[in-house]
Every structure is written in C-alpha cells, then in structure tokens.
Amino acid sequence: MDGVPGVPEQRSPEGSAALRFSVLGPVRAWRGAEALPTGSPQQRALLAALLLREGRTATAGELIDALWGDEPPSQALAAVRTYASRLRKVLSPGVLVSESGGYAIRLSDASGPGGAGGTLDLAVAQELAADAEKAKAAGDLCHARALLNKALNLWDGEVLASVPGPYAETQRARLDEWRLQLTETRLDMDLEQGCHAEAVSELTALTAAHPLRERLRELLMLALYRSGRQAEALAVYADTRRLLADELGVDPRPGLQELQQRILQADPDLAEPSAPLVPPEVAAAPVRPAQLPATVPDFTGRASFVSELSEVLATSEGRVMAVSALAGIGGVGKTTLAVHVAHQSRGVFPDGQLYVDLQGAGARAAEPEAVLGAFLRALGTADSAIPDSLEERAGLYRSVLDGRRVLVLLDNARDAAQVRPLLPGTEGCAALVTSRVRMVDLAGAHLVDLDVMSPEEALQLFTRIVGEERVASERQSALDVVAACGFLPLAIRIAASRLAARRTWTVSVLAAKLADERRRLDELQAGDLAVKATFELGYGQLEAAQARAFRLLGLADGPDISLAAAAAVLDLPVEETEDVLESLVDTSLLESAAPGRYRYHDLVRLYARACAERDEHPPGERAAAMSRLLDFYLATAAGVYAIERPGDRLVDHLEPTRYPGLRFTDGSAALDWLYTEAAPLLACVRQAAGTDRLRRAVDLLWASRDLNESGANTHQYETTAKAMCDATQAAGDTRAEGRARLTLTHPLLVSGRIQQTAEQAQLAMDLAIAADDAMATSWAANDLGLTFLHQERFAGGKPYFEQAIEVYREMGNRPLEALSLCNLSRAHLGMGNIDKAVEIAQRALATYLEIGKTLRLANGHFTLGIALTRAGRHAEALGQFSDALAVFVSHRQRLWEGTTNFRMAEVHLAARRPAQAAQHAEQALALGCIGGDRMQGVVLTLLGRALTMLGQVDRARACWREALNLLESNGGAAQAEEVRALLTHAAAA
C-alpha cells in the first residue's frame, strides 16, 4: 500500500474505512487502503491550505492569496469553488464544509453518516513530539528518543511536494525548520545515550546540507570527540569559525567556543554520555539489573562473615567504592556466601545488582572486554553504543554507573588484573569478589579468607538438607560424614543431597561408604583433593548411565555444550540424553546454563576427566566420544556452509563423517546455530591437536569460515587457525597443513596484514600441490591473487585467478568459479581494462543469480558495482552496491557492510555528491571494513576529500593526518604517499 509510515489505518465505529491525509511529503489522501485522487497542483494546494488550518475556516480571499498571491487569475474565485466541489465529491460527507463564505476541513466530523474518523500526518507528528517532550522532562530519554524517531519517520520526501503558491512555500519552510529542530533534539538524545559513533555519519551529512547551523556543528564536535577523534572535532570548530567569518562576518556563538575549549582541555565531563541507552522496548522504566543467582534456602552458619561483609557494603555510600574479596579453596562456599550477603544487601543498592562467573579456575578465563559488554547491555546500553576496546568499555561502564547505587558480584575471579577493569570506581557502588587466590594486589580491597566450616556449622548444614528426623538418631554417624567431607560446604551439600534422595539409606550407611571409599580423609584439607573427594562421593552414587555421561561430557572443552552436541558425545537419542543430563543437574554435578545447554563447574570438569581416564572402558571410548562430537560439528557446519553457498563443492572435498549433524532448511536458523556454537566449536577444533582427528578438525575450521567474517569471532578464529597450523606441521600431515594455512590466510587478509597473508597463501599452495589437493590448490591460488590486488600489483594477480577459475570449472564448482571471476574483474580493472572488467563482473553476477539468492550473490553485486563506478555509470553502481548491502546485512557480515558503505562513498564522491560520500564513509568507519587499520586509513582519506569539497578543510586535514599514521603503520606506502600530497596541497592552499 502506498501509505504514510507511522499513521495507522483506522476504522469508524460503523466499520467504514477512515480517511488519512499527508502533507509531510506529497499531498495525498486515502480511504483505508484506497488512494484518493487529489486533482491538479492547484487543487492539492487548496487541500493543503485547508488541512494546515487544523479545522479553522479559510475565507475565499485567504484561499486565493494562498494559491496565487498578489497575481490571482481573473476567475480565481470560480476556480476555488470548482476545486472545493471536486474535493467534496472525493472525500467523505461532512469533511469539507462551507461556512461564512469560506471552507474548512473537519476531520473530527468525518465520522458522520457514511464517514469515518480522519487523521493528518502532521497532527500525529505533533502529538508524538509533545509526548517526547513529556518523556524527556520525566527523565525517560530513551522513550523520548523513540517517539521522536516515529515523528521524523512520518516525513516522506519534500514537504508539500509540487504544491504551488506562496502559502505552500511558507509552510514548506516552516515544516522543514521544525523537522530540523526535531532532528537536533533527537541527535542530542543520541549523544546523551552514548550513540556517538552512529551519530557522526548523520551529523556529517546534516552539516553539509546546513553549513551555517551552529547547533549541528556543536553536536558533530561532541560526537567526534566521544568517538576518540579529537583532532577532527577541533577541526570542525576551525572550519565553522572560518565559514561564519567569510559568510556572515561573525564569530561562533559562545556555546561553540566553550565546547572547543573543553575539548582542548580534555574535560572528563565531555568524554562520556550523561545517560545510558535503554532499548525502546523496555524504556518505560529505568533498567535495574537483578542478576544475582538464587540464594540457597538452607544457608547455614558463617554469621561473622555475613555481618562483616554486610557492614562493609552498608557503608559504601559516601565512599568511592567498597570492594570485598573472598578467597578460599574450591568448594569452600565462597559463591554461596557472596550471593547470600548480596541478597541481604539489595536494599542498599536500589539501582540493581550485576553478576558474572569469571571462570578463573578454568583454562580460559572470561575476558574483561566480554564481561563489560554484557554488563553494559544489562544496564541498558545498546550494542551499537558499546565501544570495542577494553579501556573504552571500562570508561563507559563507570560513566553508566555514575550516580547509581549498584552492587557488582564478580565470582570465580582468576586474579586482580582480571577484576580491575570490572570495578565500578564510583561513589555509592560496591563490588564483591570471590577467587581461589588472595588478592593482596587489589588496592583498597577488604580481604576475607574463607576456611572450611566448623563442625557445628557443618552438621547444621547437613541436617537442614537431610532432615532433623533422620539425623537426630544417628548424630555420631552424621559427624563422621561431615568430617569425611573435610567440612567443605560443597562436599557436605553433595553428600547430603544424595542421602536425601535415597530414603532407604541411613546416615550410618553413608558414613560407612565414606569410610570404605576414602582412606585418605586427612588429605581432604590439601587444596583440590578436598574437592576431588567431595565429587567422588557424588560420582560413586550415580547410576551407570549417569556416570558414563558425567565422564564423557567432561572431555569436551568450551564454556558449555548444547543438548544436540551432548547427544553426539554420548551416542544417544536427544530425548534420552536430556533425561540423563537433567538427572545430573539434580545431583549438582552438572549445571543448566540455559534451556538446552549444559556446563560443568570448572573443578567438576577436571574431576570428570580424571574419572574418564580412570574408569572409562574400553579406553578407546574417550577418543570415540570426541570423534563423534567432531563429526557432529563438522557435519552440521558443512550443512550451514551448503545453505549459505548452494552449489559450492567444498563440502564434497571435506573429510567424511560417521556421526550425523543437524539439518536446517532456514538460512537464518543455520547462522544462529553457527554463531551460538562458535566457542565450543572452535574449542573442539583446538582439542584435536595431536590426535588422529586432525584432518577433520582443520576441515571444520574451513567450513565455519563465516565466523571470521562476522567480526565477533575473528580473534578466536585466527587463534585456532594458528594452533592448527602448528599441530599439522608437527604431525607432518602435508594435506592438513595446507588446508590449515588456508584457514589462517582469511583472518590475516580481513585484518589487512597483506604480507603475512601472501606468505601463508604461498605455503598453502606449495603444500596443496605436494598433497595433490586440487580444492586447496585453487583456494590458495585465489588467495594469492587477492594479495596482489591489495598490493595493487594487478597484472601479477591475474594468472592466479585464471588458474583458480580453470580448476573450479573442471570441478563443476560454479559458486567458486564466480568468486574467482569477481576477483579477475578487479584485476582487469586495476590494469585499466574497464570494459573487460565490467563484462567479467556481469558474467559472475549472472552465475550467482542462476544459483540463487545466497551470501555469495553479494560478491557479484559488489564487484559489478566497483567496475561500474570506474566506468562512470554511477547510478547503476549504486544500485549494485545497495543490493550487495542488503545481502550482507541479512547474513550478518558487518565488516562487509562497512566495506560496501565505503564503495558507495566512492561513487557519491565521483558523482560530485560530497555530503552523501561523507555520510557513507562515516558509516564505514563505524562498522569497520575488510582490511583492518590499513583500510580505515583509506576510508579516512576519502572522507577528507569529501569534507574538502564541503569546505570543511580543517576537519579534512585531521582525517588525512590520522590516515597517514594508519597507512604508514600498516604497509600502505602508496596510499600514504597520496595522503602526503593531499596534506601538502592543503597546506599551500
């Protein structure tokens, strides 16, 4: 329907469709879904004049002035009457009325007989703006921002488009100014809520369109400064001062001058937003995280510790920060105590409680950057507003907490270095930290060493779980049990839970089992042995199927495991697997991380592996379980790859699998699986080093290469690829090493490390040829060609692409043939063969279109867009890039989104549209691009060119200086020379 966005279709009580009108664009009218004819331009001018009077009567003379001004035609009055008569026939009865020699449109009267209530887009926008002002006054900036966005979305091009007359011209200017005011207000809220990086692109375009509007310049300076681009922010001021002096002979207003001084002084109050971003869907109330795990109902003892810690937290108000760090061996009850104290202290921290398990006892402790990202989201910050670096996230985290009273529980910390970036650092907030090490190097922390329970506390805990009746008659046996547990709370809890679940057992039976199976009870006080003894108690009471699951699932690395992957490990149906896993959850030996996902406590995992080494028979079952897990991941990842790239024959050249994987019919669900399983999948690959599973592991990494291009998993993917290169080289497996080198070329290329890419691609090719691996050989040839493209040695890259095309054609691998055709087009373009480049790109795109709409279709559109740009066919190029961008967005390829925005900026610049070029360049900088820091330098160079055309010379220089540093540091010698020339020319101008 050709409707007005945001103006809902209404129906009258009688059921007839409502009238809707628009003036924030072309003057149009609808009855329900039906577009109504509004007549000639003058007739539309009459309709607009009546609509904009909001129901008030306009005399004939006023309407004549509105339509024709001082020079009306001789039959003006008759024309007005004719227009009114025609409109009355089109509209519902009672809408256009005649009174007092004039006319009026009464939307409130449109519900009479045969009519329906009417709406005007301008009236809806006014209501939304008023509601936004109320929300802002109430402090609900996120809701206010959402309302303003709805109001602004009602505009549909030029106001009163093609409507003649002086009245329309005046109203057009008025409504354009109001729209700009609303936009400024919304942008101001964007910055207050931390969306500075996204705002830069829009503000760059707006300042180009309205160069003398100082408020926009002020907002742009602030957005750039908060994005870490101080030099550009100051350059905007210099450009503004020069422009105002040249055009108006005035200086910038005081507010702009003050902002410049604050930037020069690095005013800390400027650095961060004053209010965190809250997603619109939860904007009705401030976000107050309540992440504390449930406290145990049978919490026992620790009275002195509870009192001590509660007192420290209660006195946090007025102090910079209260930090209490609990230390003790695994299983001593640190987390239980911390969670209990945190729940008791919730009233002291009305703005919320944050919690995270830092996994410090495991091999892969949580990264502070990832934790800060999760905390910021929990506090209401949008993903788009969360910066990349640890320092920026920590700074934003502290700013978001400023003025709040929030308790942060950092559980299972590795060391003080992991904890420091996660501390609030603001008055009124507090942190509780648990760790197996004493954090003597955590400055200002209140240290608490937690020991085992006293015998009385231990017996009390045991009694609360088992029941007073069963313990009372066997008190001595109960004391024997808790003593055998080393008075460790976790050990006591597990033993008591098992006894409570077995009504036929007596306490003495449990005590006898402990005495019989644990002859080294004195060693329970020695570090991890206490934990092992505790787990042995629970493990020894498992049924056979439970015990087998406990042992085998502990073999897999990764933070957790899905139900489907667990079924592969156990070689059981999913339903049976779920039953076994849920029973293990009931014993506290396994945790349910989320529906369908399970995890071990770090120490429990270590114990489970020890049990597998000791008890699993035959010994080959351990290797078989890990083989099934790898098969599951490889088969599923290959299926995802095939959905994303139908016709691509890579999946036919992967190692065969015996265990099946999941099957998907929907591409989005397939990608969801891949990104959700990224961490355990990559861990499974790394675990295959030094085993006979090495080839399958390398192929799994190859098939899941989308993890690298997503941006979110690039670092982990590269780390895993390097590990596979080392493992395959040590194993002397030429074929596997060649493929491993190929997986490494991809992250190197994406990050712009071209020389390293070339080295790895050459190694991959040599190894693939030696192993007679045709698929890897063709991939390596294509990757080598790409390194030549990035080095602008186009003639050198051409034969590699031709080699790859020939091999892919022989294999019948049309998608990869089309991919290499795209790259060959780029080579011809670099060599100056523009017509040839366009022709080859068109062939590649035609091939992709025949295959179907997949991720690789974007490559065809993207490559053809580049060739058309060079051919000067700018409109066609933009169409191709727009199609490519839509595909990249739907497939979550953020780095390719940024790269496509850069190419669109190139087109706009070539077409002498600098404002649009600058806007797309800013989008590219915000999203990131394929090519890493070197590509960022190229984008900044283009942005500087666009800004120069817009007269923003100082900001352009700032961009070029930053670009020069990036290019010089990242192997962009030729581009760096170009930037030097630009700076020299700018200095001489």
Coordinates of N, CA and C in Angstrom, one line a residue, residues 7 21 85 88 190 268 280 293 296 466 521 527 585 592 604 621 692 749 847 850 873 988:
V7 N 1.3 6.4 10.3 CA -0.1 6.8 10.6 C -1.0 5.6 10.4
F21 N -4.7 11.7 5.6 CA -4.1 12.8 4.8 C -2.6 12.9 5.1
S85 N -15.5 21.9 -4.8 CA -16.6 20.9 -5.2 C -16.0 19.6 -5.6
R88 N -15.0 17.8 -2.4 CA -16.1 17.3 -1.6 C -16.6 16.0 -2.1
D190 N 20.6 11.2 21.3 CA 21.5 10.1 20.9 C 22.9 10.2 21.6
P268 N 36.9 15.9 31.4 CA 36.4 14.5 31.6 C 34.9 14.4 31.5
P280 N 14.2 0.7 23.4 CA 12.9 1.3 23.4 C 11.9 0.3 24.0
P293 N 22.3 -14.8 41.3 CA 21.7 -16.1 41.4 C 20.9 -16.3 42.6
V296 N 20.7 -20.0 48.4 CA 20.2 -21.3 48.8 C 19.3 -21.1 50.0
V466 N 19.2 -33.0 54.9 CA 18.8 -34.4 55.1 C 17.5 -34.4 55.9
L521 N 41.3 -39.5 54.3 CA 40.5 -38.4 54.7 C 41.3 -37.2 55.1
G527 N 44.1 -28.6 49.4 CA 43.8 -28.0 48.1 C 42.7 -28.8 47.4
V585 N 21.9 -32.7 36.6 CA 21.7 -31.4 37.1 C 21.1 -31.5 38.5
S592 N 22.6 -26.4 34.4 CA 21.9 -26.0 33.2 C 22.1 -24.5 33.0
V604 N 34.6 -29.4 38.7 CA 33.9 -30.6 38.4 C 34.4 -31.2 37.1
E621 N 37.0 -45.5 24.1 CA 35.7 -44.9 24.2 C 35.8 -43.4 24.3
D692 N 44.3 -38.3 15.9 CA 44.0 -38.7 14.6 C 42.8 -38.0 14.0
L749 N 44.0 -11.7 6.0 CA 43.5 -10.8 4.9 C 42.5 -9.8 5.4
T847 N 26.1 -15.8 -13.0 CA 26.2 -17.1 -12.4 C 25.6 -17.2 -11.0
E850 N 21.8 -17.3 -11.2 CA 21.4 -18.6 -11.6 C 21.4 -19.6 -10.4
R873 N 29.4 4.9 -14.6 CA 28.0 4.6 -14.5 C 27.5 4.6 -13.1
A988 N 49.4 24.4 1.3 CA 49.7 25.5 0.4 C 48.5 26.3 -0.1

